[in-house]
């Protein structure tokens, strides 16, 4: 039997809609639309699907995480500034109990000390930081591999 396509919810946090328009030295020149298009392309090449949403609102991101249960197999997330502040996002990730991968364009550990702490990463399978747009593509690969591993582990012997 062919496996059902892996469905990944991609969440982009606050201000990431500005990507490619300002601060190229930190965040690069690739726009969010270009990242989303490449995620769609790479997912399709693996027989998977992605749905990409950007929000500047913490509560909306919490709701999207809550609603992911049963609709998605994994979450790929750049919580942006909420990474460093949001107990609500951390609790939502814990509650939904889907494998999540946290990604960041910049290297958090090479920046201000307040960015060294992630409240959300502990509720993720792992974190990828510092590779620009490539962080998202590495993150997609990590999310797909994680779901494939879980499916193998759950498959009847
Ligand atoms: O490096 C990342 O991906 C961050 O999640 C980006 C966040 C920042 O608060 C995190 O510490 C690290 C900021 C996103 C803001 O994006 C902009 C893009 C272009 C111009 C201005 C902001």
Coordinates of C-alpha atoms and ligand atoms in Angstrom, one line a residue:
X1 CA 0.0 0.0 0.0
X2 CA 1.3 3.5 -0.8
X3 CA 1.9 5.7 2.2
X4 CA -0.3 8.8 2.5
X5 CA 1.4 12.0 1.6
X6 CA 3.1 13.7 4.5
X7 CA 1.4 17.1 5.2
X8 CA 3.6 19.8 6.8
X9 CA 2.2 23.1 8.2
X10 CA 4.8 25.9 7.7
X11 CA 4.3 28.8 10.1
X12 CA 6.2 32.1 9.7
X13 CA 6.1 34.5 12.7
X14 CA 5.9 38.2 13.0
X15 CA 7.7 40.5 10.5
X16 CA 8.8 37.7 8.2
X17 CA 6.4 39.1 5.6
X18 CA 9.1 41.9 5.3
X19 CA 11.8 39.4 4.1
X20 CA 13.7 40.5 1.1
X21 CA 12.6 44.1 1.4
X22 CA 14.8 45.3 4.4
X23 CA 17.8 44.2 6.4
X24 CA 19.3 42.0 3.7
X25 CA 22.6 41.8 5.6
X26 CA 20.9 39.8 8.4
X27 CA 18.0 38.1 6.6
X28 CA 19.1 37.9 3.0
X29 CA 17.4 38.9 -0.2
X30 CA 15.0 36.0 -0.7
X31 CA 11.4 36.9 -0.2
X32 CA 8.9 34.9 1.9
X33 CA 7.0 34.1 -1.3
X34 CA 10.1 32.6 -2.8
X35 CA 10.8 30.5 0.3
X36 CA 7.2 29.2 0.2
X37 CA 7.4 28.4 -3.5
X38 CA 10.6 26.4 -3.0
X39 CA 9.1 24.6 0.0
X40 CA 6.1 23.6 -2.2
X41 CA 8.5 22.5 -4.9
X42 CA 10.7 20.4 -2.6
X43 CA 7.7 18.9 -0.8
X44 CA 6.0 17.9 -4.1
X45 CA 9.3 16.2 -5.2
X46 CA 9.1 14.1 -2.1
X47 CA 5.4 13.3 -2.5
X48 CA 4.5 15.6 0.4
X49 CA 2.5 18.8 0.8
X50 CA 3.1 22.0 2.6
X51 CA 0.7 24.7 3.7
X52 CA 2.4 28.0 4.5
X53 CA 1.0 30.8 6.7
X54 CA 2.6 34.0 8.0
X55 CA 1.1 35.8 11.0
X56 CA 2.1 38.8 13.0
X57 CA -0.2 37.7 15.8
X58 CA 0.7 35.3 18.6
X59 CA -2.8 34.1 19.3
X60 CA -3.4 33.4 15.6
X61 CA -0.2 31.2 15.6
X62 CA -1.5 29.4 18.7
X63 CA -4.8 28.7 17.0
X64 CA -3.1 27.4 13.9
X65 CA -0.9 25.1 16.0
X66 CA -4.0 23.8 17.9
X67 CA -5.9 23.2 14.6
X68 CA -3.0 21.3 13.1
X69 CA -3.9 18.1 15.0
X70 CA -5.4 15.6 12.5
X71 CA -4.8 17.9 9.5
X72 CA -1.0 17.8 9.4
X73 CA 1.8 15.3 10.2
X74 CA 4.4 17.9 11.2
X75 CA 5.0 21.6 11.8
X76 CA 7.9 23.6 10.4
X77 CA 8.1 26.9 12.2
X78 CA 10.0 30.1 12.4
X79 CA 8.4 31.8 15.4
X80 CA 10.6 34.9 14.8
X81 CA 10.7 37.2 17.8
X82 CA 8.1 35.0 19.6
X83 CA 10.8 32.4 19.8
X84 CA 12.3 34.3 22.7
X85 CA 9.1 35.3 24.5
X86 CA 6.2 33.0 23.9
X87 CA 5.2 30.5 26.6
X88 CA 1.8 30.4 24.7
X89 CA 3.5 29.0 21.5
X90 CA 5.5 26.5 23.6
X91 CA 2.3 25.3 25.4
X92 CA 0.5 25.0 22.1
X93 CA 3.4 22.9 20.6
X94 CA 3.3 20.7 23.7
X95 CA -0.5 20.3 23.5
X96 CA -0.7 19.4 19.8
X97 CA 2.0 16.8 20.2
X98 CA 3.0 16.8 16.5
X99 CA 6.7 16.7 15.6
X100 CA 7.8 20.3 15.1
X101 CA 11.1 21.7 13.6
X102 CA 12.2 25.2 14.5
X103 CA 14.1 27.2 11.9
X104 CA 15.8 30.6 11.9
X105 CA 17.4 32.4 9.0
X106 CA 20.1 34.0 11.2
X107 CA 22.5 32.3 13.6
X108 CA 20.7 33.1 16.9
X109 CA 23.9 32.5 18.9
X110 CA 25.9 35.0 16.9
X111 CA 23.4 37.8 17.8
X112 CA 22.2 39.6 20.9
X113 CA 22.1 37.5 24.1
X114 CA 18.2 37.8 24.3
X115 CA 18.1 35.8 21.0
X116 CA 20.2 32.9 22.5
X117 CA 17.2 31.6 24.4
X118 CA 14.3 29.9 22.6
X119 CA 11.2 29.1 24.7
X120 CA 9.8 27.0 21.8
X121 CA 12.8 24.8 20.8
X122 CA 12.4 22.5 23.8
X123 CA 9.0 21.4 22.4
X124 CA 10.5 20.8 18.9
X125 CA 12.4 17.8 17.6
X126 CA 15.3 20.2 16.9
X127 CA 16.3 23.7 15.8
X128 CA 18.2 24.8 12.6
X129 CA 19.6 28.3 12.7
X130 CA 22.0 30.4 10.6
X131 CA 21.7 29.1 7.0
X132 CA 19.4 31.8 5.6
X133 CA 16.6 30.5 3.5
X134 CA 18.4 27.2 3.4
X135 CA 17.4 26.7 7.1
X136 CA 13.8 26.2 5.9
X137 CA 14.8 23.6 3.3
X138 CA 17.0 21.7 5.8
X139 CA 14.1 22.0 8.3
X140 CA 11.6 20.5 5.7
X141 CA 14.0 17.6 5.2
X142 CA 14.2 17.1 9.0
X143 CA 10.4 17.2 9.3
X144 CA 9.9 14.7 6.5
X145 CA 12.6 12.4 7.8
X146 CA 11.0 12.6 11.3
X147 CA 7.5 11.6 10.1
X148 CA 8.9 8.9 7.9
X149 CA 10.8 7.5 10.9
X150 CA 7.6 7.6 13.1
X151 CA 5.6 5.9 10.4
X152 CA 8.2 3.1 10.0
X153 CA 8.2 2.7 13.8
X154 CA 4.3 2.4 13.8
X155 CA 4.1 0.1 10.8
X156 CA 2.9 -3.4 11.6
X157 CA 5.9 -5.9 11.5
Ligands
LIG1 O1 16.7 34.6 12.2 C1 15.4 34.4 12.2 O2 14.8 33.7 11.4 C2 14.6 35.1 13.3 O3 13.6 34.2 13.7 C3 14.1 36.3 12.7 C4 13.3 37.2 13.7 C5 14.1 37.5 14.9 O4 13.4 38.2 15.9 C6 14.6 36.2 15.5 O5 15.4 36.5 16.7 C7 15.5 35.4 14.6 C8 12.9 38.6 13.0 C9 12.1 38.4 11.8 C10 12.0 39.8 11.2 O6 12.2 39.7 9.8 C11 12.5 40.8 9.1 C12 12.8 40.6 7.8 C13 13.2 41.7 7.0 C14 13.2 43.0 7.6 C15 12.9 43.2 8.9 C16 12.6 42.1 9.7

